[in-house]
mmCIF file of C-alpha atoms in Angstrom:
data_model
loop_
_atom_site.group_PDB
_atom_site.id
_atom_site.type_symbol
_atom_site.label_atom_id
_atom_site.label_comp_id
_atom_site.label_asym_id
_atom_site.label_seq_id
_atom_site.Cartn_x
_atom_site.Cartn_y
_atom_site.Cartn_z
ATOM 1 C CA UNK A 14 1.280 -20.179 -8.131
ATOM 2 C CA UNK A 15 2.711 -23.532 -6.939
ATOM 3 C CA UNK A 16 5.002 -23.587 -10.036
ATOM 4 C CA UNK A 17 6.329 -20.036 -9.259
ATOM 5 C CA UNK A 18 9.421 -20.523 -7.212
ATOM 6 C CA UNK A 19 9.650 -16.974 -6.044
ATOM 7 C CA UNK A 20 6.088 -16.985 -4.772
ATOM 8 C CA UNK A 21 6.911 -20.272 -2.859
ATOM 9 C CA UNK A 22 10.114 -18.679 -1.371
ATOM 10 C CA UNK A 23 8.369 -15.531 -0.344
ATOM 11 C CA UNK A 24 5.476 -17.529 1.157
ATOM 12 C CA UNK A 25 7.947 -19.520 3.249
ATOM 13 C CA UNK A 26 9.644 -16.420 4.683
ATOM 14 C CA UNK A 27 6.062 -14.766 5.043
ATOM 15 C CA UNK A 28 7.541 -11.629 3.465
ATOM 16 C CA UNK A 29 4.850 -8.631 2.732
ATOM 17 C CA UNK A 30 4.989 -9.064 -1.038
ATOM 18 C CA UNK A 31 2.581 -12.005 -1.029
ATOM 19 C CA UNK A 32 -0.235 -10.228 0.811
ATOM 20 C CA UNK A 33 0.613 -6.912 -1.034
ATOM 21 C CA UNK A 34 0.049 -8.792 -4.205
ATOM 22 C CA UNK A 35 -3.363 -9.701 -3.001
ATOM 23 C CA UNK A 36 -4.276 -6.327 -1.785
ATOM 24 C CA UNK A 37 -2.968 -4.769 -4.959
ATOM 25 C CA UNK A 38 -4.922 -7.034 -7.205
ATOM 26 C CA UNK A 39 -8.165 -6.411 -5.156
ATOM 27 C CA UNK A 40 -7.650 -2.723 -5.304
ATOM 28 C CA UNK A 41 -7.081 -2.756 -9.168
ATOM 29 C CA UNK A 42 -10.206 -4.913 -9.574
ATOM 30 C CA UNK A 43 -12.031 -2.289 -7.352
ATOM 31 C CA UNK A 44 -10.512 0.506 -9.717
ATOM 32 C CA UNK A 45 -12.034 -1.416 -12.771
ATOM 33 C CA UNK A 46 -15.515 -1.371 -11.216
ATOM 34 C CA UNK A 47 -15.201 2.320 -10.564
ATOM 35 C CA UNK A 48 -14.282 2.721 -14.065
ATOM 36 C CA UNK A 49 -17.380 0.876 -15.337
ATOM 37 C CA UNK A 50 -19.532 3.262 -13.406
ATOM 38 C CA UNK A 51 -19.536 2.038 -9.858
ATOM 39 C CA UNK A 52 -21.906 2.546 -6.920
ATOM 40 C CA UNK A 53 -20.610 4.150 -3.665
ATOM 41 C CA UNK A 54 -19.993 0.726 -2.230
ATOM 42 C CA UNK A 55 -17.675 -0.042 -4.976
ATOM 43 C CA UNK A 56 -15.704 3.088 -4.159
ATOM 44 C CA UNK A 57 -15.652 1.945 -0.505
ATOM 45 C CA UNK A 58 -14.241 -1.468 -1.544
ATOM 46 C CA UNK A 59 -11.612 0.053 -3.712
ATOM 47 C CA UNK A 60 -10.485 2.459 -0.837
ATOM 48 C CA UNK A 61 -10.604 -0.367 1.723
ATOM 49 C CA UNK A 62 -8.292 -2.489 -0.378
ATOM 50 C CA UNK A 63 -6.179 0.459 -0.963
ATOM 51 C CA UNK A 64 -5.902 1.073 2.668
ATOM 52 C CA UNK A 65 -4.846 -2.524 3.586
ATOM 53 C CA UNK A 66 -2.343 -2.358 0.631
ATOM 54 C CA UNK A 67 -0.711 0.717 2.141
ATOM 55 C CA UNK A 68 -0.831 -0.984 5.738
ATOM 56 C CA UNK A 69 0.967 -3.931 4.160
ATOM 57 C CA UNK A 70 3.617 -1.749 2.447
ATOM 58 C CA UNK A 71 3.709 1.880 2.239
ATOM 59 C CA UNK A 72 4.785 2.135 -1.319
ATOM 60 C CA UNK A 73 1.404 0.885 -2.296
ATOM 61 C CA UNK A 74 0.239 4.406 -1.884
ATOM 62 C CA UNK A 75 0.837 4.650 -5.635
ATOM 63 C CA UNK A 76 -2.393 2.746 -6.159
ATOM 64 C CA UNK A 77 -4.191 6.143 -5.545
ATOM 65 C CA UNK A 78 -3.207 6.965 -9.254
ATOM 66 C CA UNK A 79 -5.467 4.107 -10.860
ATOM 67 C CA UNK A 80 -8.402 4.752 -8.510
ATOM 68 C CA UNK A 81 -8.251 8.566 -9.379
ATOM 69 C CA UNK A 82 -7.676 7.882 -13.104
ATOM 70 C CA UNK A 83 -10.647 5.405 -13.118
ATOM 71 C CA UNK A 84 -12.964 7.825 -11.273
ATOM 72 C CA UNK A 85 -12.087 10.459 -13.794
ATOM 73 C CA UNK A 86 -12.810 8.279 -16.631
ATOM 74 C CA UNK A 87 -16.017 6.955 -15.221
ATOM 75 C CA UNK A 88 -19.328 8.520 -15.622
ATOM 76 C CA UNK A 89 -19.241 9.680 -12.074
ATOM 77 C CA UNK A 90 -16.064 11.550 -12.668
ATOM 78 C CA UNK A 91 -17.384 13.291 -15.584
ATOM 79 C CA UNK A 92 -20.166 14.878 -13.661
ATOM 80 C CA UNK A 93 -19.392 18.366 -12.676
ATOM 81 C CA UNK A 94 -21.462 18.645 -9.511
ATOM 82 C CA UNK A 95 -20.304 16.535 -6.540
ATOM 83 C CA UNK A 96 -17.752 14.650 -8.725
ATOM 84 C CA UNK A 97 -15.278 14.466 -5.598
ATOM 85 C CA UNK A 98 -17.786 12.902 -3.227
ATOM 86 C CA UNK A 99 -17.174 9.223 -4.227
ATOM 87 C CA UNK A 100 -13.297 9.810 -4.091
ATOM 88 C CA UNK A 101 -13.836 11.375 -0.724
ATOM 89 C CA UNK A 102 -15.788 8.226 0.402
ATOM 90 C CA UNK A 103 -12.802 6.038 -0.999
ATOM 91 C CA UNK A 104 -10.138 8.167 0.810
ATOM 92 C CA UNK A 105 -12.142 7.728 4.011
ATOM 93 C CA UNK A 106 -12.464 3.977 3.573
ATOM 94 C CA UNK A 107 -8.753 3.650 2.732
ATOM 95 C CA UNK A 108 -7.735 5.922 5.878
ATOM 96 C CA UNK A 109 -9.887 3.617 8.060
ATOM 97 C CA UNK A 110 -8.416 0.263 6.554
ATOM 98 C CA UNK A 111 -4.952 1.739 6.959
ATOM 99 C CA UNK A 112 -5.539 2.489 10.571
ATOM 100 C CA UNK A 113 -7.031 -0.987 11.052
ATOM 101 C CA UNK A 114 -4.164 -2.717 9.457
ATOM 102 C CA UNK A 115 -1.406 -0.350 10.888
ATOM 103 C CA UNK A 116 -2.737 0.837 14.209
ATOM 104 C CA UNK A 117 0.681 1.797 15.410
ATOM 105 C CA UNK A 118 0.882 4.638 12.905
ATOM 106 C CA UNK A 119 -1.172 6.469 15.522
ATOM 107 C CA UNK A 120 -0.377 4.698 18.755
ATOM 108 C CA UNK A 121 3.415 5.041 18.072
ATOM 109 C CA UNK A 122 3.521 8.273 15.911
ATOM 110 C CA UNK A 123 7.260 9.090 16.669
ATOM 111 C CA UNK A 124 8.398 5.724 15.723
ATOM 112 C CA UNK A 125 6.175 5.401 12.760
ATOM 113 C CA UNK A 126 7.469 8.994 11.457
ATOM 114 C CA UNK A 127 10.945 7.895 12.087
ATOM 115 C CA UNK A 128 10.759 4.681 10.173
ATOM 116 C CA UNK A 129 8.939 6.350 7.351
ATOM 117 C CA UNK A 130 11.863 8.921 7.066
ATOM 118 C CA UNK A 131 14.246 6.088 7.180
ATOM 119 C CA UNK A 132 12.749 4.265 4.178
ATOM 120 C CA UNK A 133 12.219 7.431 2.261
ATOM 121 C CA UNK A 134 16.052 8.004 2.760
ATOM 122 C CA UNK A 135 16.621 4.357 1.846
ATOM 123 C CA UNK A 136 14.724 4.765 -1.395
ATOM 124 C CA UNK A 137 16.501 7.862 -2.141
ATOM 125 C CA UNK A 138 20.044 6.487 -1.635
ATOM 126 C CA UNK A 139 19.485 3.015 -2.728
ATOM 127 C CA UNK A 140 20.892 -0.088 -1.292
ATOM 128 C CA UNK A 141 24.486 0.615 -1.413
ATOM 129 C CA UNK A 142 26.463 -1.975 -3.113
ATOM 130 C CA UNK A 143 23.919 -4.560 -3.358
ATOM 131 C CA UNK A 144 23.159 -4.388 -6.903
ATOM 132 C CA UNK A 145 26.598 -2.933 -7.863
ATOM 133 C CA UNK A 146 27.731 -4.433 -11.047
ATOM 134 C CA UNK A 147 24.470 -5.970 -12.122
ATOM 135 C CA UNK A 148 24.017 -3.614 -15.056
ATOM 136 C CA UNK A 149 20.691 -2.508 -16.340
ATOM 137 C CA UNK A 150 17.820 -3.109 -13.911
ATOM 138 C CA UNK A 151 15.428 -4.362 -16.430
ATOM 139 C CA UNK A 152 17.695 -6.967 -18.026
ATOM 140 C CA UNK A 153 18.956 -8.091 -14.546
ATOM 141 C CA UNK A 154 15.418 -8.751 -13.416
ATOM 142 C CA UNK A 155 14.508 -10.583 -16.757
ATOM 143 C CA UNK A 156 17.792 -12.867 -16.301
ATOM 144 C CA UNK A 157 17.741 -13.249 -12.617
ATOM 145 C CA UNK A 158 14.088 -12.632 -10.948
ATOM 146 C CA UNK A 159 11.906 -14.091 -13.879
ATOM 147 C CA UNK A 160 13.506 -17.571 -13.904
ATOM 148 C CA UNK A 161 13.362 -17.699 -10.031
ATOM 149 C CA UNK A 162 9.739 -16.201 -9.448
ATOM 150 C CA UNK A 163 7.872 -17.417 -12.428
ATOM 151 C CA UNK A 164 10.102 -19.857 -14.539
ATOM 152 C CA UNK A 165 10.310 -19.075 -18.112
ATOM 153 C CA UNK A 166 7.543 -21.361 -19.412
ATOM 154 C CA UNK A 167 5.040 -19.734 -16.731
ATOM 155 C CA UNK A 168 6.395 -16.169 -17.781
ATOM 156 C CA UNK A 169 5.793 -16.985 -21.462
ATOM 157 C CA UNK A 170 2.493 -18.394 -20.787
ATOM 158 C CA UNK A 171 1.512 -15.186 -18.754
ATOM 159 C CA UNK A 172 2.801 -12.898 -21.445
ATOM 160 C CA UNK A 173 0.835 -14.841 -24.208
ATOM 161 C CA UNK A 174 -2.242 -14.687 -21.997
ATOM 162 C CA UNK A 175 -1.816 -11.048 -21.564
ATOM 163 C CA UNK A 176 -1.480 -10.338 -25.167
ATOM 164 C CA UNK A 177 -4.413 -12.653 -26.125
ATOM 165 C CA UNK A 178 -6.556 -10.934 -23.494
ATOM 166 C CA UNK A 179 -5.529 -7.356 -24.676
ATOM 167 C CA UNK A 180 -6.811 -8.301 -28.071
ATOM 168 C CA UNK A 181 -10.104 -9.688 -26.871
ATOM 169 C CA UNK A 182 -11.132 -7.444 -23.814
ATOM 170 C CA UNK A 183 -12.620 -4.017 -23.836
ATOM 171 C CA UNK A 184 -10.193 -0.926 -23.524
ATOM 172 C CA UNK A 185 -10.192 -1.115 -19.502
#
């Protein structure tokens, strides 16, 4: 990580992307544990990390998808009777962690709701002219973001590691 310029820059400014990366990684590890046939405590762990990720940045709510998919593909999710119980435990753990990490979502409900609506509108309308004339978003990020955040040697090493890992690891 010390070689990744973007990480160093974000850490310097203390943006939420760095802790969000931590919570997202831990949540995805929890989803892998659930996929492998986890205990209730592993559902709690996945839920807690999901809640803290959402408290860090609301868009992390998409982490619900890998948790539900992992549950459905696991042995627990295939059982007909009581199949939703572990997900309910994970949801309660996520809600508790979210409230612990973002207590003003309840204590200042009108402001919280106003700000969530603002962000939803911002996401719907975009950032105005911020990225005007930059072309395709995928190519822009490969051209601009990858060299800044990872550097090409680190990016190629990560890509090679992912490809090698995909060949040697089980399906999950």
